Amino acid sequence: GEGLELVLVLGGRALRARSSRRQQRAGRPWVMSVAKHISHVKWHLGRSSNSGITATVFGATGFLGRYVVNRLARAGARVVVPYRGDDYDVRHLRQMGDLGQVVPFEVSIRSYEQMQEAVAGSNVVINMLGKQVETRRFDFEQTNVFFPRVLGSICAEMDVDRLIHFSALGASASAPSKWLRTKHEGEVALMEEFPTATILKLATVVGPEEKFFNKMGEFAKMLPALPMIGLPSAKQQPVHCLDVAAAVQSVLMHQSTAGKTFALAGPKVYTNKQLYEYFFHTARRPNKAIPLPQAIQELIGASLEWLPKPALTRDMV
């Protein structure tokens, strides 16, 4: 019932052929990851090439993950995509690389051994996990603090060359949001285990599948008036998903980025009022956004955050 494992030693590096239980049942062949040291990597060779990068990308099934996986595969990297759930959630990622270049790998982040299998043989690990909503199975401490610490420890143990961790732009120990505070704690925990990790602190990310403008559009259809989340004067600096994916590749191409923290934001600062005006202008609809007092927004968030997929929580306000 356990996943099989083949260990080879090539040039002093332990390399593992991965085969999950589901792959065995389906009779799929072994998937071998042979990773060079990242200093020997050749970029921009194309999808059918082997650049020398073998990257394990946690959280690739999310909105931003598909752009990062696509960017890596386009540069000739082999990409391992740990996931939980169904193959349906990752099948769209297979098409972003050549045959066998993007490998889904069923993993539970509660299993240390399965995480080791997912990382083994990779010279690059990218952590994009981090939901903005707590669930009964995973709270903020588990996903934002405990998981980065364990992942950093595994990467150090497995002699991974580069580790990139995604965080949030407003993350700090004194942030009013529990989500932002735990994101900061996760950064500290990760750096304690893997000091040469690179941390990318993201502003609001926009793109075709993002939840910022799309969710705004869904509520604008249903409601006679659209409550404005956040104060009208609150400022944001949205960054496009393609720019974030390009930044990941740029970080990997420059060894000098190891152990550093970078803020990823767009070229222009907007107020919340301007973003709502932009949305309604682009949708060619009358602007029906109405600002609400902070206390009312927190009350609405508190009443909705108990739903399975809440549209608003107190941390989002």
Short mmCIF file of C-alpha atoms in Angstrom, two decimals:
data_model
loop_
_atom_site.label_atom_id
_atom_site.label_comp_id
_atom_site.label_asym_id
_atom_site.label_seq_id
_atom_site.Cartn_x
_atom_site.Cartn_y
_atom_site.Cartn_z
CA GLY A 1 0.00 0.00 0.00
CA GLU A 2 2.92 2.40 0.50
CA GLY A 3 4.54 4.22 -2.42
CA LEU A 4 7.55 2.41 -3.90
CA GLU A 5 10.90 4.16 -3.96
CA LEU A 6 14.08 3.58 -5.96
CA VAL A 7 17.21 5.31 -4.70
CA LEU A 8 20.23 5.85 -6.92
CA VAL A 9 23.46 7.65 -6.17
CA LEU A 10 24.85 9.72 -9.01
CA GLY A 11 27.70 12.12 -8.44
CA GLY A 12 27.21 11.99 -4.69
CA ARG A 13 23.52 13.00 -4.90
CA ALA A 14 20.75 10.67 -3.80
CA LEU A 15 18.09 10.59 -6.51
CA ARG A 16 14.68 9.00 -6.07
CA ALA A 17 12.27 7.73 -8.67
CA ARG A 18 8.81 8.68 -7.50
CA SER A 19 5.70 6.57 -7.79
CA SER A 20 2.60 7.37 -5.76
CA ARG A 21 0.04 4.79 -4.76
CA ARG A 22 -2.35 6.15 -7.35
CA GLN A 23 0.30 5.94 -10.09
CA GLN A 24 1.00 2.32 -9.15
CA ARG A 25 -2.67 1.39 -9.34
CA ALA A 26 -2.89 3.04 -12.76
CA GLY A 27 0.18 1.14 -13.96
CA ARG A 28 2.07 4.34 -14.75
CA PRO A 29 5.85 4.18 -15.25
CA TRP A 30 8.46 5.48 -12.84
CA VAL A 31 9.23 9.20 -12.98
CA MET A 32 12.91 9.96 -12.54
CA SER A 33 14.19 13.34 -11.37
CA VAL A 34 17.87 13.98 -12.07
CA ALA A 35 18.86 17.44 -10.88
CA LYS A 36 22.11 19.26 -11.53
CA HIS A 37 23.50 21.86 -9.19
CA ILE A 38 21.67 25.07 -9.97
CA SER A 39 24.93 26.82 -10.97
CA HIS A 40 25.07 24.50 -14.03
CA VAL A 41 21.56 25.25 -15.20
CA LYS A 42 20.94 26.54 -18.73
CA TRP A 43 17.86 28.71 -19.14
CA HIS A 44 15.64 29.54 -22.15
CA LEU A 45 16.10 26.17 -23.89
CA GLY A 46 12.40 25.49 -24.51
CA ARG A 47 9.76 23.09 -23.23
CA SER A 48 11.23 19.99 -24.88
CA SER A 49 14.68 20.60 -23.39
CA ASN A 50 16.24 19.75 -20.03
CA SER A 51 17.60 22.89 -18.42
CA GLY A 52 18.83 20.99 -15.36
CA ILE A 53 16.15 22.36 -13.04
CA THR A 54 13.92 19.94 -11.17
CA ALA A 55 11.46 22.01 -9.16
CA THR A 56 8.95 20.85 -6.56
CA VAL A 57 6.15 23.43 -6.41
CA PHE A 58 3.82 23.25 -3.40
CA GLY A 59 0.52 25.06 -3.90
CA ALA A 60 0.65 24.90 -7.70
CA THR A 61 -3.05 24.01 -7.95
CA GLY A 62 -4.00 27.56 -6.98
CA PHE A 63 -4.59 30.52 -9.29
CA LEU A 64 -0.98 31.72 -9.29
CA GLY A 65 0.56 28.25 -9.45
CA ARG A 66 -0.33 27.61 -13.08
CA TYR A 67 1.66 30.66 -14.19
CA VAL A 68 4.73 29.71 -12.17
CA VAL A 69 4.61 26.10 -13.44
CA ASN A 70 4.16 27.32 -17.01
CA ARG A 71 7.13 29.69 -16.71
CA LEU A 72 9.39 26.95 -15.33
CA ALA A 73 8.30 24.37 -17.91
CA ARG A 74 8.79 26.86 -20.73
CA ALA A 75 12.41 27.22 -19.59
CA GLY A 76 12.98 23.46 -19.73
CA ALA A 77 12.50 22.65 -16.05
CA ARG A 78 11.03 19.40 -14.77
CA VAL A 79 8.23 20.26 -12.36
CA VAL A 80 6.88 18.06 -9.57
CA VAL A 81 3.45 19.19 -8.35
CA PRO A 82 2.48 17.86 -4.90
CA TYR A 83 -1.29 17.87 -4.45
CA ARG A 84 -4.06 16.44 -2.34
CA GLY A 85 -7.49 15.58 -3.62
CA ASP A 86 -8.25 14.43 -7.14
CA ASP A 87 -6.24 14.24 -10.37
CA TYR A 88 -8.81 16.62 -11.84
CA ASP A 89 -7.27 19.46 -9.82
CA VAL A 90 -3.87 19.13 -11.51
CA ARG A 91 -4.57 17.81 -14.99
CA HIS A 92 -4.46 21.29 -16.53
CA LEU A 93 -0.84 21.62 -15.35
CA ARG A 94 0.30 18.61 -17.39
CA GLN A 95 -0.32 20.53 -20.62
CA MET A 96 2.18 23.22 -19.65
CA GLY A 97 5.19 21.01 -20.37
CA ASP A 98 6.34 18.29 -22.71
CA LEU A 99 5.29 14.68 -22.12
CA GLY A 100 6.29 13.72 -18.57
CA GLN A 101 7.78 17.14 -17.82
CA VAL A 102 5.10 18.14 -15.28
CA VAL A 103 4.52 15.36 -12.74
CA PRO A 104 1.59 15.47 -10.27
CA PHE A 105 2.50 13.74 -7.00
CA GLU A 106 -0.12 12.91 -4.37
CA VAL A 107 1.03 14.17 -0.96
CA SER A 108 -0.35 14.97 2.47
CA ILE A 109 1.48 17.86 4.12
CA ARG A 110 0.81 16.12 7.44
CA SER A 111 3.11 13.28 6.35
CA TYR A 112 6.82 14.03 6.80
CA GLU A 113 7.79 10.97 4.71
CA GLN A 114 5.57 11.94 1.77
CA MET A 115 6.96 15.47 1.80
CA GLN A 116 10.48 14.02 1.74
CA GLU A 117 9.53 11.94 -1.31
CA ALA A 118 8.13 15.01 -3.06
CA VAL A 119 11.32 17.03 -2.46
CA ALA A 120 13.86 14.23 -3.06
CA GLY A 121 15.86 14.74 -6.25
CA SER A 122 14.82 18.40 -6.72
CA ASN A 123 17.31 21.25 -6.71
CA VAL A 124 14.56 23.89 -6.41
CA VAL A 125 11.56 23.98 -4.05
CA ILE A 126 8.86 26.65 -4.21
CA ASN A 127 6.24 27.05 -1.48
CA MET A 128 3.06 28.80 -2.61
CA LEU A 129 0.74 27.33 0.02
CA GLY A 130 -1.19 29.76 2.16
CA LYS A 131 -4.95 30.13 2.21
CA GLN A 132 -6.54 33.29 3.50
CA VAL A 133 -9.31 31.35 5.24
CA GLU A 134 -9.02 28.94 8.17
CA THR A 135 -10.80 25.59 7.96
CA ARG A 136 -11.58 22.86 10.48
CA ARG A 137 -8.67 20.79 9.13
CA PHE A 138 -6.06 23.52 8.63
CA ASP A 139 -5.73 26.71 10.63
CA PHE A 140 -3.32 29.58 9.94
CA GLU A 141 -0.65 28.25 12.29
CA GLN A 142 -0.53 24.90 10.50
CA THR A 143 -0.38 26.23 6.94
CA ASN A 144 1.53 29.49 7.45
CA VAL A 145 3.95 28.62 10.28
CA PHE A 146 4.32 24.90 10.93
CA PHE A 147 4.42 23.81 7.27
CA PRO A 148 7.15 26.32 6.20
CA ARG A 149 9.28 25.24 9.18
CA VAL A 150 8.97 21.55 8.31
CA LEU A 151 9.56 22.24 4.61
CA GLY A 152 12.68 24.26 5.39
CA SER A 153 14.00 21.42 7.53
CA ILE A 154 13.38 18.87 4.77
CA CYS A 155 15.04 21.07 2.15
CA ALA A 156 18.12 21.44 4.35
CA GLU A 157 18.17 17.69 4.95
CA MET A 158 17.78 16.94 1.22
CA ASP A 159 20.51 19.43 0.21
CA VAL A 160 18.16 21.53 -1.95
CA ASP A 161 19.98 24.35 -3.76
CA ARG A 162 17.24 27.01 -3.74
CA LEU A 163 14.06 27.48 -1.73
CA ILE A 164 11.53 30.20 -2.59
CA HIS A 165 8.76 31.03 -0.14
CA PHE A 166 5.69 33.15 -0.97
CA SER A 167 4.49 35.53 1.73
CA ALA A 168 2.33 38.66 1.89
CA LEU A 169 3.37 42.29 1.53
CA GLY A 170 1.79 43.42 4.79
CA ALA A 171 3.10 40.52 6.88
CA SER A 172 4.58 41.68 10.20
CA ALA A 173 4.53 40.81 13.87
CA SER A 174 2.27 43.80 14.62
CA ALA A 175 -0.19 43.37 11.73
CA PRO A 176 -3.87 43.64 12.73
CA SER A 177 -4.72 40.53 10.73
CA LYS A 178 -4.06 37.07 12.15
CA TRP A 179 -3.32 35.84 8.64
CA LEU A 180 -0.61 38.48 8.16
CA ARG A 181 0.90 37.82 11.59
CA THR A 182 1.17 34.10 10.90
CA LYS A 183 2.66 34.78 7.47
CA HIS A 184 5.41 36.75 9.22
CA GLU A 185 5.93 33.97 11.75
CA GLY A 186 6.23 31.53 8.86
CA GLU A 187 8.98 33.65 7.28
CA VAL A 188 10.94 33.62 10.54
CA ALA A 189 10.44 29.87 11.01
CA LEU A 190 11.54 29.10 7.47
CA MET A 191 14.70 31.21 7.69
CA GLU A 192 15.66 29.48 10.94
CA GLU A 193 15.63 26.12 9.14
CA PHE A 194 16.91 27.27 5.72
CA PRO A 195 18.79 30.60 6.00
CA THR A 196 19.47 30.92 2.25
CA ALA A 197 15.77 30.82 1.33
CA THR A 198 14.38 33.66 -0.78
CA ILE A 199 11.12 35.22 0.42
CA LEU A 200 8.76 36.94 -2.01
CA LYS A 201 6.22 39.23 -0.33
CA LEU A 202 3.31 39.69 -2.71
CA ALA A 203 0.89 42.56 -3.04
CA THR A 204 -2.62 41.85 -4.34
CA VAL A 205 -2.14 39.60 -7.37
CA VAL A 206 -4.43 40.14 -10.36
CA GLY A 207 -4.99 38.03 -13.46
CA PRO A 208 -7.66 36.05 -15.35
CA GLU A 209 -8.56 33.66 -12.51
CA GLU A 210 -7.88 35.86 -9.48
CA LYS A 211 -10.48 36.48 -6.79
CA PHE A 212 -10.18 40.24 -6.39
CA PHE A 213 -11.95 41.63 -9.45
CA ASN A 214 -13.78 38.37 -10.26
CA LYS A 215 -15.37 38.22 -6.83
CA MET A 216 -16.23 41.89 -7.15
CA GLY A 217 -18.03 41.09 -10.39
CA GLU A 218 -19.98 38.19 -8.90
CA PHE A 219 -21.32 40.33 -6.06
CA ALA A 220 -22.05 43.26 -8.39
CA LYS A 221 -24.39 40.97 -10.35
CA MET A 222 -26.27 39.74 -7.29
CA LEU A 223 -26.51 42.81 -5.07
CA PRO A 224 -28.26 46.11 -5.72
CA ALA A 225 -25.31 47.86 -4.05
CA LEU A 226 -21.73 46.60 -3.69
CA PRO A 227 -20.17 47.06 -0.23
CA MET A 228 -16.62 48.37 -0.51
CA ILE A 229 -14.18 46.14 1.38
CA GLY A 230 -11.66 48.27 3.23
CA LEU A 231 -11.57 52.02 3.59
CA PRO A 232 -11.93 54.07 0.37
CA SER A 233 -8.57 55.74 1.07
CA ALA A 234 -6.73 52.45 1.73
CA LYS A 235 -3.94 51.94 -0.82
CA GLN A 236 -3.02 48.90 -2.87
CA GLN A 237 -0.33 48.21 -5.46
CA PRO A 238 -1.62 45.25 -7.52
CA VAL A 239 0.88 43.05 -9.37
CA HIS A 240 0.06 40.90 -12.39
CA CYS A 241 0.40 37.11 -12.16
CA LEU A 242 2.74 36.98 -15.19
CA ASP A 243 5.11 39.42 -13.52
CA VAL A 244 5.20 37.25 -10.40
CA ALA A 245 6.05 34.17 -12.48
CA ALA A 246 8.81 36.11 -14.25
CA ALA A 247 10.16 37.22 -10.87
CA VAL A 248 10.42 33.58 -9.72
CA GLN A 249 12.55 32.72 -12.73
CA SER A 250 14.67 35.84 -12.24
CA VAL A 251 15.31 34.89 -8.61
CA LEU A 252 16.47 31.42 -9.65
CA MET A 253 18.75 32.83 -12.36
CA HIS A 254 20.64 35.05 -9.91
CA GLN A 255 22.41 33.32 -7.04
CA SER A 256 22.82 36.69 -5.29
CA THR A 257 19.09 36.59 -4.37
CA ALA A 258 19.62 33.71 -1.93
CA GLY A 259 18.82 34.61 1.67
CA LYS A 260 17.04 37.85 0.71
CA THR A 261 13.48 39.16 0.88
CA PHE A 262 11.80 40.93 -2.03
CA ALA A 263 8.51 42.84 -2.22
CA LEU A 264 6.57 42.17 -5.43
CA ALA A 265 4.17 44.96 -6.28
CA GLY A 266 2.92 46.65 -9.42
CA PRO A 267 4.17 49.92 -10.88
CA LYS A 268 1.28 52.08 -9.63
CA VAL A 269 -0.44 52.72 -6.31
CA TYR A 270 -4.25 52.90 -6.23
CA THR A 271 -6.77 53.66 -3.54
CA ASN A 272 -9.64 51.26 -2.97
CA LYS A 273 -12.00 53.88 -4.37
CA GLN A 274 -9.99 54.08 -7.61
CA LEU A 275 -9.97 50.29 -8.00
CA TYR A 276 -13.74 50.07 -7.62
CA GLU A 277 -14.19 52.94 -10.08
CA TYR A 278 -11.86 51.17 -12.53
CA PHE A 279 -13.85 47.95 -12.22
CA PHE A 280 -17.23 49.53 -12.95
CA HIS A 281 -15.78 51.66 -15.76
CA THR A 282 -14.26 48.56 -17.41
CA ALA A 283 -17.49 46.57 -16.94
CA ARG A 284 -19.46 49.51 -18.38
CA ARG A 285 -21.82 49.54 -15.44
CA PRO A 286 -22.88 52.34 -13.12
CA ASN A 287 -20.72 52.58 -10.01
CA LYS A 288 -22.79 51.15 -7.16
CA ALA A 289 -19.97 50.67 -4.63
CA ILE A 290 -20.78 52.03 -1.19
CA PRO A 291 -18.23 52.45 1.63
CA LEU A 292 -19.09 50.92 5.00
CA PRO A 293 -17.72 51.69 8.46
CA GLN A 294 -14.96 49.37 9.62
CA ALA A 295 -17.09 48.00 12.44
CA ILE A 296 -19.89 47.03 10.03
CA GLN A 297 -17.42 45.27 7.72
CA GLU A 298 -15.96 43.28 10.62
CA LEU A 299 -19.46 42.32 11.74
CA ILE A 300 -20.30 41.05 8.24
CA GLY A 301 -17.00 39.16 8.09
CA ALA A 302 -17.61 37.55 11.49
CA SER A 303 -21.05 36.35 10.37
CA LEU A 304 -19.77 34.88 7.09
CA GLU A 305 -16.47 33.31 8.12
CA TRP A 306 -18.20 30.21 9.52
CA LEU A 307 -19.37 29.18 6.05
CA PRO A 308 -17.39 26.46 4.17
CA LYS A 309 -16.12 28.95 1.55
CA PRO A 310 -16.71 32.41 3.01
CA ALA A 311 -16.68 35.36 0.66
CA LEU A 312 -15.50 37.63 3.49
CA THR A 313 -13.83 37.19 6.87
CA ARG A 314 -12.61 39.61 9.51
CA ASP A 315 -9.03 39.06 8.28
CA MET A 316 -9.98 40.27 4.80
CA VAL A 317 -11.35 43.58 6.04
#
